[in-house]
C-alpha atoms as one frame of an Amber mdcrd trajectory, in Angstrom:
protein
 -11.946   9.522  21.824 -14.473   6.728  22.340 -11.951   3.875  22.644  -8.793
   4.552  24.660  -6.059   2.027  25.418  -4.094   3.463  28.340  -0.661   2.217
  29.457  -1.714  -1.418  29.009   0.648  -4.097  30.344   0.109  -7.865  30.380
   2.645 -10.558  31.240   2.652 -14.338  31.035   5.311 -15.414  33.484   8.402
 -13.404  32.573   7.182 -12.676  29.045   5.627  -9.285  28.275   2.727  -9.886
  25.893   1.865  -6.164  26.014   4.006  -3.443  27.572   2.802   0.098  28.357
   0.620   0.185  25.236  -1.473   3.294  24.489  -3.518   4.335  21.447  -7.046
   5.560  20.747  -9.692   5.796  18.032 -13.191   7.196  17.706 -16.712   6.514
  16.504 -17.073   6.397  12.739 -13.513   5.129  12.275 -11.926   1.892  11.109
  -8.622   1.558  12.938  -6.020  -0.940  11.801  -4.083  -2.976  14.359  -0.862
  -4.266  12.825   2.104  -6.242  14.095   4.108  -9.441  13.552   2.839 -12.749
  14.924   3.206 -12.729  18.696   3.254  -8.913  18.888   0.353  -8.752  21.368
  -2.585  -7.916  19.104  -4.898 -10.729  20.209  -4.002 -10.216  23.883  -4.934
  -6.531  23.596  -8.208  -7.394  21.868  -9.113  -9.982  24.506  -8.604  -7.391
  27.238 -10.679  -4.889  25.260 -13.637  -7.285  25.053 -13.282  -8.259  28.766
 -12.080 -11.834  28.147  -8.782 -11.150  29.916  -7.386  -8.684  32.448  -4.181
  -6.627  32.313  -1.522  -6.457  34.999  -1.541  -2.669  34.653  -3.377  -0.037
  32.666  -6.918   0.102  31.348  -9.073   0.280  28.237 -11.971   2.758  28.220
 -14.984   2.141  25.998 -16.909   5.384  26.150 -17.218   6.239  29.856 -16.664
   2.655  31.013 -13.579   0.672  32.002 -13.082  -2.767  30.456 -11.178  -3.726
  33.610 -13.459  -2.361  36.328 -16.843  -2.176  34.554 -16.889  -5.244  32.274
 -20.672  -5.712  32.325 -21.259  -2.212  30.950 -18.560  -2.660  28.310 -20.021
  -5.978  27.098 -23.221  -4.156  26.208 -21.307  -1.790  23.928 -18.960  -4.166
  22.144 -19.070  -6.921  19.530 -16.180  -9.350  19.056 -15.232 -11.475  16.076
 -12.265 -13.709  17.043  -9.804 -15.233  14.599 -11.445 -18.665  14.731 -14.899
 -19.993  13.834 -16.986 -20.494  16.929 -19.872 -22.348  15.303 -21.963 -25.295
  16.409 -22.485 -28.455  14.308 -25.930 -29.426  13.017 -27.314 -25.887  13.441
 -28.916 -24.007  10.575 -27.866 -20.418   9.880 -31.014 -18.910  11.361 -30.814
 -21.202  14.418 -27.243 -20.126  15.102 -28.094 -16.418  15.018 -31.352 -17.014
  16.890 -29.393 -18.711  19.685 -27.269 -15.595  20.201 -30.294 -13.302  19.980
 -31.802 -15.293  22.846 -28.495 -15.157  24.748 -28.738 -11.363  24.624 -32.250
 -11.493  26.030 -34.171 -10.700  22.850 -37.665 -12.148  22.811 -40.724 -12.309
  20.591 -41.077  -9.770  17.789 -37.897  -7.915  18.774 -35.861 -11.110  18.405
 -37.442 -11.993  15.063 -36.873  -8.489  13.692 -33.242  -8.426  14.814 -32.631
 -11.867  13.324 -33.995 -10.749   9.951 -32.020  -7.479  10.076 -28.759  -9.347
  10.600 -29.423 -11.941   7.894 -30.418  -9.179   5.485 -27.293  -7.097   6.230
 -24.934 -10.068   5.874 -26.830 -11.403   2.819 -27.565 -14.701   4.561 -31.356
 -14.669   4.090 -31.185 -17.056   1.145 -28.992 -19.403   3.209 -30.990 -19.254
   6.435 -31.984 -22.947   6.311 -28.528 -24.168   5.287 -26.471 -26.060   7.911
 -23.647 -23.921   9.284 -21.129 -26.679   8.560 -22.040 -26.494   4.864 -21.165
 -22.817   4.462 -18.121 -21.596   2.592 -15.421 -19.844   4.605 -16.604 -16.468
   3.350 -20.188 -17.162   4.410 -18.997 -18.401   7.811 -17.179 -15.097   8.275
 -20.401 -13.253   7.448 -22.208 -15.415   9.985 -19.627 -14.644  12.677 -19.860
 -10.936  11.855 -23.639 -11.186  12.169 -23.238 -12.785  15.593 -20.991  -9.877
  16.654 -23.727  -7.416  15.610 -26.595  -8.991  17.562 -26.447  -6.520  20.482
 -26.218  -3.364  18.305 -22.603  -2.729  19.429 -21.063   0.726  19.204 -17.598
  -0.848  19.022 -16.555  -3.811  16.853 -13.329  -5.723  17.499 -12.359  -7.962
  14.579  -9.327 -10.247  14.821  -8.036 -11.225  11.350 -11.507 -11.160   9.731
 -10.160 -11.589   6.173  -7.755 -14.457   6.905  -8.138 -17.306   4.433 -10.838
 -15.635   2.340 -10.781 -15.601  -1.443 -10.497 -12.192  -3.175 -14.238 -11.810
  -3.756 -15.093 -12.629  -0.136 -12.461 -10.139   1.083 -13.893  -7.378  -1.101
 -17.436  -8.112   0.101 -16.305  -8.098   3.740 -14.513  -4.798   3.182 -17.714
  -3.243   1.818 -19.658  -4.430   4.877 -17.091  -2.775   7.151 -17.441   0.489
   5.236 -21.200   0.418   5.804 -20.689  -0.231   9.523 -18.325   2.739   9.676
 -20.926   4.923   7.951 -23.368   3.859  10.675 -21.004   5.516  13.164 -19.395
   2.484  14.789 -15.819   2.379  16.061 -14.072  -0.610  14.452 -10.712  -2.140
  15.374  -9.381  -4.570  12.747  -6.220  -6.651  12.957  -4.971  -8.050   9.671
  -1.919  -9.374   7.841  -3.367  -8.222   4.493  -1.912  -4.739   4.793  -2.703
  -3.518   1.282  -6.427  -4.075   1.808  -6.364  -2.744   5.359  -4.799   0.491
   4.085  -7.714   0.982   1.676 -10.311   1.229   4.440  -8.602   2.272   7.675
  -8.713   5.846   8.982  -5.680   5.210  11.167  -3.404   2.441  12.339  -1.551
   1.276  15.440   1.641  -0.682  14.726   3.043  -2.802  17.561   6.023  -5.106
  17.966   7.037  -7.223  20.968   4.038  -5.833  22.855   5.065  -2.192  22.487
   3.658   0.582  20.334   5.902   1.453  17.402   3.681   4.122  15.864   0.022
   5.154  15.660  -2.133   7.672  13.822  -3.086   8.377  10.225  -0.899   6.619
   7.672   0.132   9.923   6.071   1.060  11.355   9.490   3.253   8.327  10.224
   4.875   8.738   6.809   5.576  12.437   7.444   7.043  11.653  10.860   9.352
   9.074   9.299  10.494  11.593   6.706  11.252  14.137   9.414  13.477  11.569
  11.094  15.426  10.809   7.933  18.564  12.885   7.684  18.769  13.007   3.944
  15.037  12.983   3.327  14.753  10.798   0.258  11.305  11.116  -1.244   9.875
   9.034  -4.071   8.554  10.971  -7.059   6.513   9.685  -9.999   6.416  11.399
 -13.406   3.989  10.559 -16.209   4.995  11.866 -19.646   3.060  12.124 -22.888
   6.263  11.185 -24.770  10.103  11.388 -24.601  10.270   8.991 -21.658  13.702
   7.558 -22.537  15.188  11.038 -22.877  13.695  12.014 -19.524  15.162   8.930
 -17.822  18.602   9.824 -19.168  18.196  13.417 -17.989  17.197  12.294 -14.487
  20.168   9.934 -14.256  22.459  12.909 -14.832  21.056  14.908 -11.899  23.157
  14.595  -8.688  20.146  14.944  -6.376  18.365  11.954  -7.946  18.825   8.222
  -7.304  17.113   4.902  -8.096  15.454   5.878 -11.383  12.954   3.204 -12.493
  10.805   2.756 -15.586   7.407   1.506 -14.316   5.210   1.313 -17.387   3.597
   4.675 -18.081   5.486   6.328 -15.223   9.050   7.029 -14.174   9.760   6.656
 -10.454  12.859   7.972  -8.714  14.203   9.078  -5.335  14.886  12.770  -4.787
  17.107  14.206  -2.064  16.009  17.421  -0.409  13.037  19.405   0.843   9.979
  20.699  -1.024  12.157  23.308  -2.758  14.186  20.542  -4.428  10.977  19.045
  -5.799   9.906  22.430  -7.192  13.338  23.071  -8.737  13.337  19.699 -10.466
   9.889  20.303 -11.940  11.126  23.629 -13.312  14.114  21.863 -14.922  11.889
  19.267 -16.583   9.563  21.925 -17.961  12.546  23.954 -19.218  13.780  20.836
 -21.053  10.382  20.654 -22.831   9.365  17.291 -21.400   5.554  16.937 -21.866
   4.579  16.230 -18.249   1.082  14.920 -17.521   1.682  14.129 -13.833   4.407
  14.952 -11.329   3.736  13.821  -7.785   5.226  12.525  -4.584   4.367   8.882
  -3.949   3.225   8.054  -0.412   4.571   4.909   1.214   2.117   2.039   1.395
   1.133   0.580   4.755   3.288  -2.448   3.887   6.364  -0.260   3.356   5.736
   1.652   6.584   5.352  -1.621   8.470   8.663  -2.909   7.119  10.432   0.358
   7.958   9.056   0.581  11.492   9.347  -3.032  12.646  12.397  -5.237  13.007
  10.744  -8.629  12.502  11.641  -9.754  16.011   9.687 -12.582  17.641   9.209
 -12.901  21.390
């Protein structure tokens, strides 16, 4: 794995901001980083981008240690914090040009990189506009462009969609998909879990500085199901007709609970293993219900987050 967080611990006085935290993700992945306020997400990200040091543990970016080889790591990483770090009275192109110069780009190389970034973030038409006059969505694009100046292999984005309107969030999401297709490793923290679930290849969930769960969302869901004694699974059925009769039939089955009419579908909880699901489908077919769809519904990232965390604040 290209990015590895290993047994990371960070304290502030007697408070553990992060405690023995470990997770990993690879190139060509968007990895979600989820937790309540004060869970330790920003602290972990600051250590990852070499702005802070842990008490114990390490973060490896490729072959390099963020703790012991920070200079090498800084050449591989781009960081977009959860606040706007812009300068007043600068135009868009001047702001990006400043950071190109900070990274040592000169002459034609600097000009080409500046144009590449403005083209990718769709800021070309705004290049002469003062930074202070940009909308919040455009400022986020500008900050993302700044994080891309050094061609980073790893992007660390702290709440990039916070405060954006729906259109700006969708546009930002599409940019992240392109960056993933380019082979970058991307860590994204966010409170907008529904949108994060649409793009992330995996997720690390933390609470009170400790890892609660990590991996693919479906793997976390399966692990949760394995831990449940009674194994309630949510099933959705879509019928061509006879929906009311089907609801009544389901209510009469002892292995079924929480039957809900949700528009074109019926949703309900089923007790048992895969065999119970197969047996129920057989019963419905035998009763001549015209079934168009019959499927298990996977928990959303929001539901998993609520199940796994306790809402405790440090």
